[in-house]
Amino acid sequence: LNVMGGGNAANTLTALRRLGMPCTLMTKLGADGNGNLIKSELEAEGVDTSLCVSQAGLDSPFTYIIVDQQTATRTCIHTPIQEELDPQADVPSDVLDGVSLVHMDSRSTLAAIEVARMANEAGVGVSLDIEKERPHVEGLLPLADYIFTNSRYPSIFSPDSESLLHGMAALLEHGRAKLVATTLGEQGSVLMRRESGPVADHPDVSVEAFGAGDGEYQVVR
């Protein structure tokens, strides 16, 4: 049994910190062994945990990941914390001081909406990593400047869409997002953005225009 930290937001911050970017994680944990382990691993990577709320009586979230090497599959059994961040009690008024970008994973959604609103007002960029529907996420999506999804979410968001690209366009049309990037596993990823821009000249990169509804977008594969 291997025990290690993870989660979309924590993984992203760890990667950014290794690239030299100062990062802070904001989440709620239990005042327990798992919570201490989560914070100590992040702190060892240089991630600031001063905005992590540790609360007695709660169990820190954890996930069992069962890997089947024969079928090359995994099964995740997640146990969430009993109480998410409170948008009034747990979000400091100065939370965005010195911040240039807020990255969210769609958990603690009500608190995320509050922080995203503050970021929009302050001109701070908001990126959102979303894989599935969560309570209140319809209030968070329109506040994101950059949206990152797995291959399934565009059709979850827009079930009547004709294709993956139509679902991505629906996400762009839903709010203020400048771009949507969707991962495709072994096939790489695809990016759709509102405004055309320069793209690196590479034999594995293709660029095309895509029209949906009243808009036309640039697609980079």
PDB file of C-alpha atoms in Angstrom, residues 54-220:
ATOM      1  CA  SER A  54      -8.077  22.258   9.824  1.00  0.00           C
ATOM      2  CA  GLN A  55     -11.219  21.519  11.817  1.00  0.00           C
ATOM      3  CA  ALA A  56     -11.589  19.077  14.687  1.00  0.00           C
ATOM      4  CA  GLY A  57     -14.349  16.499  14.321  1.00  0.00           C
ATOM      5  CA  LEU A  58     -13.961  16.196  10.542  1.00  0.00           C
ATOM      6  CA  ASP A  59     -12.215  13.459   8.590  1.00  0.00           C
ATOM      7  CA  SER A  60      -9.792  14.654   5.920  1.00  0.00           C
ATOM      8  CA  PRO A  61     -10.757  13.478   2.421  1.00  0.00           C
ATOM      9  CA  PHE A  62      -8.952  10.455   1.034  1.00  0.00           C
ATOM     10  CA  THR A  63      -9.203   8.089  -1.909  1.00  0.00           C
ATOM     11  CA  TYR A  64      -8.339   4.431  -2.325  1.00  0.00           C
ATOM     12  CA  ILE A  65      -7.029   3.856  -5.854  1.00  0.00           C
ATOM     13  CA  ILE A  66      -7.048   0.195  -6.883  1.00  0.00           C
ATOM     14  CA  VAL A  67      -4.865  -0.491  -9.915  1.00  0.00           C
ATOM     15  CA  ASP A  68      -5.410  -3.593 -12.039  1.00  0.00           C
ATOM     16  CA  GLN A  69      -2.206  -4.123 -14.004  1.00  0.00           C
ATOM     17  CA  GLN A  70      -3.685  -6.913 -16.133  1.00  0.00           C
ATOM     18  CA  THR A  71      -6.488  -4.757 -17.539  1.00  0.00           C
ATOM     19  CA  ALA A  72      -4.587  -1.453 -17.190  1.00  0.00           C
ATOM     20  CA  THR A  73      -7.526   0.071 -15.310  1.00  0.00           C
ATOM     21  CA  ARG A  74      -8.021   1.758 -11.970  1.00  0.00           C
ATOM     22  CA  THR A  75     -10.915   2.046  -9.539  1.00  0.00           C
ATOM     23  CA  CYS A  76     -11.171   5.088  -7.245  1.00  0.00           C
ATOM     24  CA  ILE A  77     -13.101   4.901  -3.969  1.00  0.00           C
ATOM     25  CA  HIS A  78     -13.347   8.439  -2.593  1.00  0.00           C
ATOM     26  CA  THR A  79     -14.344   9.458   0.927  1.00  0.00           C
ATOM     27  CA  PRO A  80     -15.065  13.209   0.979  1.00  0.00           C
ATOM     28  CA  ILE A  81     -14.794  15.469   3.995  1.00  0.00           C
ATOM     29  CA  GLN A  82     -18.099  15.920   5.813  1.00  0.00           C
ATOM     30  CA  GLU A  83     -18.078  19.710   5.469  1.00  0.00           C
ATOM     31  CA  GLU A  84     -16.696  21.899   2.693  1.00  0.00           C
ATOM     32  CA  LEU A  85     -15.259  25.405   2.921  1.00  0.00           C
ATOM     33  CA  ASP A  86     -17.789  27.969   4.119  1.00  0.00           C
ATOM     34  CA  PRO A  87     -17.931  31.002   1.793  1.00  0.00           C
ATOM     35  CA  GLN A  88     -18.468  33.397   4.709  1.00  0.00           C
ATOM     36  CA  ALA A  89     -16.434  31.886   7.547  1.00  0.00           C
ATOM     37  CA  ASP A  90     -13.499  30.390   5.644  1.00  0.00           C
ATOM     38  CA  VAL A  91     -12.783  32.920   2.872  1.00  0.00           C
ATOM     39  CA  PRO A  92     -10.688  35.857   4.153  1.00  0.00           C
ATOM     40  CA  SER A  93     -11.370  39.272   2.651  1.00  0.00           C
ATOM     41  CA  ASP A  94      -7.691  39.584   1.668  1.00  0.00           C
ATOM     42  CA  VAL A  95      -7.467  36.111   0.114  1.00  0.00           C
ATOM     43  CA  LEU A  96      -6.470  37.532  -3.293  1.00  0.00           C
ATOM     44  CA  ASP A  97      -3.742  39.903  -2.085  1.00  0.00           C
ATOM     45  CA  GLY A  98      -0.730  39.389  -4.347  1.00  0.00           C
ATOM     46  CA  VAL A  99      -2.503  36.698  -6.387  1.00  0.00           C
ATOM     47  CA  SER A 100      -2.271  36.615 -10.209  1.00  0.00           C
ATOM     48  CA  LEU A 101      -4.339  33.478 -10.893  1.00  0.00           C
ATOM     49  CA  VAL A 102      -6.848  31.313  -9.010  1.00  0.00           C
ATOM     50  CA  HIS A 103      -7.086  27.645 -10.014  1.00  0.00           C
ATOM     51  CA  MET A 104     -10.149  25.657  -8.896  1.00  0.00           C
ATOM     52  CA  ASP A 105     -11.143  21.988  -9.081  1.00  0.00           C
ATOM     53  CA  SER A 106     -14.919  22.544  -8.638  1.00  0.00           C
ATOM     54  CA  ARG A 107     -15.007  21.216  -5.055  1.00  0.00           C
ATOM     55  CA  SER A 108     -16.213  23.436  -2.162  1.00  0.00           C
ATOM     56  CA  THR A 109     -18.283  25.027  -4.896  1.00  0.00           C
ATOM     57  CA  LEU A 110     -20.060  27.731  -2.908  1.00  0.00           C
ATOM     58  CA  ALA A 111     -16.758  29.003  -1.523  1.00  0.00           C
ATOM     59  CA  ALA A 112     -15.249  28.725  -5.011  1.00  0.00           C
ATOM     60  CA  ILE A 113     -18.053  30.900  -6.405  1.00  0.00           C
ATOM     61  CA  GLU A 114     -17.333  33.559  -3.780  1.00  0.00           C
ATOM     62  CA  VAL A 115     -13.590  33.546  -4.535  1.00  0.00           C
ATOM     63  CA  ALA A 116     -14.243  33.582  -8.303  1.00  0.00           C
ATOM     64  CA  ARG A 117     -16.544  36.596  -7.943  1.00  0.00           C
ATOM     65  CA  MET A 118     -13.865  38.404  -5.946  1.00  0.00           C
ATOM     66  CA  ALA A 119     -11.300  37.479  -8.610  1.00  0.00           C
ATOM     67  CA  ASN A 120     -13.517  38.742 -11.460  1.00  0.00           C
ATOM     68  CA  GLU A 121     -13.957  42.067  -9.668  1.00  0.00           C
ATOM     69  CA  ALA A 122     -10.221  42.346  -8.972  1.00  0.00           C
ATOM     70  CA  GLY A 123      -9.160  41.401 -12.499  1.00  0.00           C
ATOM     71  CA  VAL A 124      -7.521  38.168 -11.322  1.00  0.00           C
ATOM     72  CA  GLY A 125      -7.727  35.235 -13.748  1.00  0.00           C
ATOM     73  CA  VAL A 126      -9.758  32.152 -12.806  1.00  0.00           C
ATOM     74  CA  SER A 127      -9.060  28.683 -14.175  1.00  0.00           C
ATOM     75  CA  LEU A 128     -11.366  25.740 -13.534  1.00  0.00           C
ATOM     76  CA  ASP A 129     -10.612  22.016 -13.772  1.00  0.00           C
ATOM     77  CA  ILE A 130     -13.927  20.158 -14.047  1.00  0.00           C
ATOM     78  CA  GLU A 131     -14.661  16.483 -14.682  1.00  0.00           C
ATOM     79  CA  LYS A 132     -18.297  16.027 -13.667  1.00  0.00           C
ATOM     80  CA  GLU A 133     -21.364  17.831 -12.437  1.00  0.00           C
ATOM     81  CA  ARG A 134     -21.318  18.966  -8.815  1.00  0.00           C
ATOM     82  CA  PRO A 135     -23.867  20.868  -6.723  1.00  0.00           C
ATOM     83  CA  HIS A 136     -23.949  24.598  -7.601  1.00  0.00           C
ATOM     84  CA  VAL A 137     -21.353  24.254 -10.382  1.00  0.00           C
ATOM     85  CA  GLU A 138     -23.718  26.061 -12.753  1.00  0.00           C
ATOM     86  CA  GLY A 139     -22.923  29.205 -10.752  1.00  0.00           C
ATOM     87  CA  LEU A 140     -19.164  28.670 -11.024  1.00  0.00           C
ATOM     88  CA  LEU A 141     -18.730  27.933 -14.735  1.00  0.00           C
ATOM     89  CA  PRO A 142     -19.688  31.439 -15.986  1.00  0.00           C
ATOM     90  CA  LEU A 143     -17.015  32.975 -13.718  1.00  0.00           C
ATOM     91  CA  ALA A 144     -14.073  31.000 -15.150  1.00  0.00           C
ATOM     92  CA  ASP A 145     -11.657  32.546 -17.656  1.00  0.00           C
ATOM     93  CA  TYR A 146     -10.043  29.213 -18.542  1.00  0.00           C
ATOM     94  CA  ILE A 147     -11.795  25.821 -18.403  1.00  0.00           C
ATOM     95  CA  PHE A 148     -10.050  22.444 -18.409  1.00  0.00           C
ATOM     96  CA  THR A 149     -12.104  19.266 -18.823  1.00  0.00           C
ATOM     97  CA  ASN A 150     -11.769  15.555 -19.393  1.00  0.00           C
ATOM     98  CA  SER A 151     -13.138  14.048 -22.597  1.00  0.00           C
ATOM     99  CA  ARG A 152     -16.575  13.388 -21.077  1.00  0.00           C
ATOM    100  CA  TYR A 153     -17.518  16.688 -19.504  1.00  0.00           C
ATOM    101  CA  PRO A 154     -18.420  18.743 -22.631  1.00  0.00           C
ATOM    102  CA  SER A 155     -21.171  16.216 -23.460  1.00  0.00           C
ATOM    103  CA  ILE A 156     -22.257  16.089 -19.801  1.00  0.00           C
ATOM    104  CA  PHE A 157     -22.606  19.879 -19.832  1.00  0.00           C
ATOM    105  CA  SER A 158     -24.339  19.957 -23.217  1.00  0.00           C
ATOM    106  CA  PRO A 159     -25.953  16.531 -23.793  1.00  0.00           C
ATOM    107  CA  ASP A 160     -27.623  17.611 -27.043  1.00  0.00           C
ATOM    108  CA  SER A 161     -24.319  18.616 -28.647  1.00  0.00           C
ATOM    109  CA  GLU A 162     -23.503  16.897 -31.937  1.00  0.00           C
ATOM    110  CA  SER A 163     -19.829  16.403 -31.093  1.00  0.00           C
ATOM    111  CA  LEU A 164     -17.076  17.082 -28.593  1.00  0.00           C
ATOM    112  CA  LEU A 165     -16.303  20.397 -30.298  1.00  0.00           C
ATOM    113  CA  HIS A 166     -19.945  21.491 -30.100  1.00  0.00           C
ATOM    114  CA  GLY A 167     -19.894  20.726 -26.365  1.00  0.00           C
ATOM    115  CA  MET A 168     -16.710  22.748 -25.918  1.00  0.00           C
ATOM    116  CA  ALA A 169     -18.277  25.637 -27.851  1.00  0.00           C
ATOM    117  CA  ALA A 170     -21.317  25.467 -25.549  1.00  0.00           C
ATOM    118  CA  LEU A 171     -18.994  25.913 -22.564  1.00  0.00           C
ATOM    119  CA  LEU A 172     -17.416  28.969 -24.188  1.00  0.00           C
ATOM    120  CA  GLU A 173     -20.815  30.463 -24.953  1.00  0.00           C
ATOM    121  CA  HIS A 174     -22.016  29.903 -21.383  1.00  0.00           C
ATOM    122  CA  GLY A 175     -19.865  32.548 -19.733  1.00  0.00           C
ATOM    123  CA  ARG A 176     -16.685  34.601 -19.943  1.00  0.00           C
ATOM    124  CA  ALA A 177     -14.192  31.806 -20.671  1.00  0.00           C
ATOM    125  CA  LYS A 178     -11.475  32.685 -23.152  1.00  0.00           C
ATOM    126  CA  LEU A 179     -10.649  29.064 -23.850  1.00  0.00           C
ATOM    127  CA  VAL A 180     -11.633  25.468 -23.136  1.00  0.00           C
ATOM    128  CA  ALA A 181      -9.004  22.712 -23.145  1.00  0.00           C
ATOM    129  CA  THR A 182     -10.069  19.059 -23.131  1.00  0.00           C
ATOM    130  CA  THR A 183      -7.789  16.104 -22.502  1.00  0.00           C
ATOM    131  CA  LEU A 184      -8.175  13.050 -24.742  1.00  0.00           C
ATOM    132  CA  GLY A 185      -5.963  10.441 -23.098  1.00  0.00           C
ATOM    133  CA  GLU A 186      -3.551   8.814 -25.535  1.00  0.00           C
ATOM    134  CA  GLN A 187      -4.858  11.095 -28.295  1.00  0.00           C
ATOM    135  CA  GLY A 188      -3.477  14.166 -26.548  1.00  0.00           C
ATOM    136  CA  SER A 189      -5.753  17.159 -26.091  1.00  0.00           C
ATOM    137  CA  VAL A 190      -7.745  19.774 -27.965  1.00  0.00           C
ATOM    138  CA  LEU A 191      -8.020  23.484 -27.208  1.00  0.00           C
ATOM    139  CA  MET A 192     -10.762  25.864 -28.349  1.00  0.00           C
ATOM    140  CA  ARG A 193     -10.510  29.605 -27.872  1.00  0.00           C
ATOM    141  CA  ARG A 194     -12.572  32.663 -28.687  1.00  0.00           C
ATOM    142  CA  GLU A 195      -9.828  34.673 -30.361  1.00  0.00           C
ATOM    143  CA  SER A 196      -7.385  33.339 -32.912  1.00  0.00           C
ATOM    144  CA  GLY A 197      -3.739  33.647 -32.018  1.00  0.00           C
ATOM    145  CA  PRO A 198      -0.277  32.447 -32.984  1.00  0.00           C
ATOM    146  CA  VAL A 199       0.416  28.740 -32.627  1.00  0.00           C
ATOM    147  CA  ALA A 200       3.826  27.092 -32.504  1.00  0.00           C
ATOM    148  CA  ASP A 201       4.842  25.574 -35.826  1.00  0.00           C
ATOM    149  CA  HIS A 202       5.015  21.850 -35.077  1.00  0.00           C
ATOM    150  CA  PRO A 203       4.207  18.848 -37.286  1.00  0.00           C
ATOM    151  CA  ASP A 204       1.946  17.356 -34.595  1.00  0.00           C
ATOM    152  CA  VAL A 205      -0.116  20.540 -34.114  1.00  0.00           C
ATOM    153  CA  SER A 206      -3.053  21.442 -36.347  1.00  0.00           C
ATOM    154  CA  VAL A 207      -5.214  24.570 -36.362  1.00  0.00           C
ATOM    155  CA  GLU A 208      -8.722  24.961 -37.726  1.00  0.00           C
ATOM    156  CA  ALA A 209     -11.728  27.265 -37.490  1.00  0.00           C
ATOM    157  CA  PHE A 210     -14.950  25.964 -35.968  1.00  0.00           C
ATOM    158  CA  GLY A 211     -18.325  27.646 -36.126  1.00  0.00           C
ATOM    159  CA  ALA A 212     -21.126  26.957 -33.640  1.00  0.00           C
ATOM    160  CA  GLY A 213     -24.206  29.058 -32.906  1.00  0.00           C
ATOM    161  CA  ASP A 214     -23.315  32.693 -33.475  1.00  0.00           C
ATOM    162  CA  GLY A 215     -19.620  32.212 -32.814  1.00  0.00           C
ATOM    163  CA  GLU A 216     -16.512  31.073 -34.621  1.00  0.00           C
ATOM    164  CA  TYR A 217     -13.599  29.692 -32.618  1.00  0.00           C
ATOM    165  CA  GLN A 218     -10.027  28.594 -33.157  1.00  0.00           C
ATOM    166  CA  VAL A 219      -9.341  24.905 -32.520  1.00  0.00           C
ATOM    167  CA  VAL A 220      -5.817  23.703 -31.802  1.00  0.00           C
TER     168      VAL A 220
END
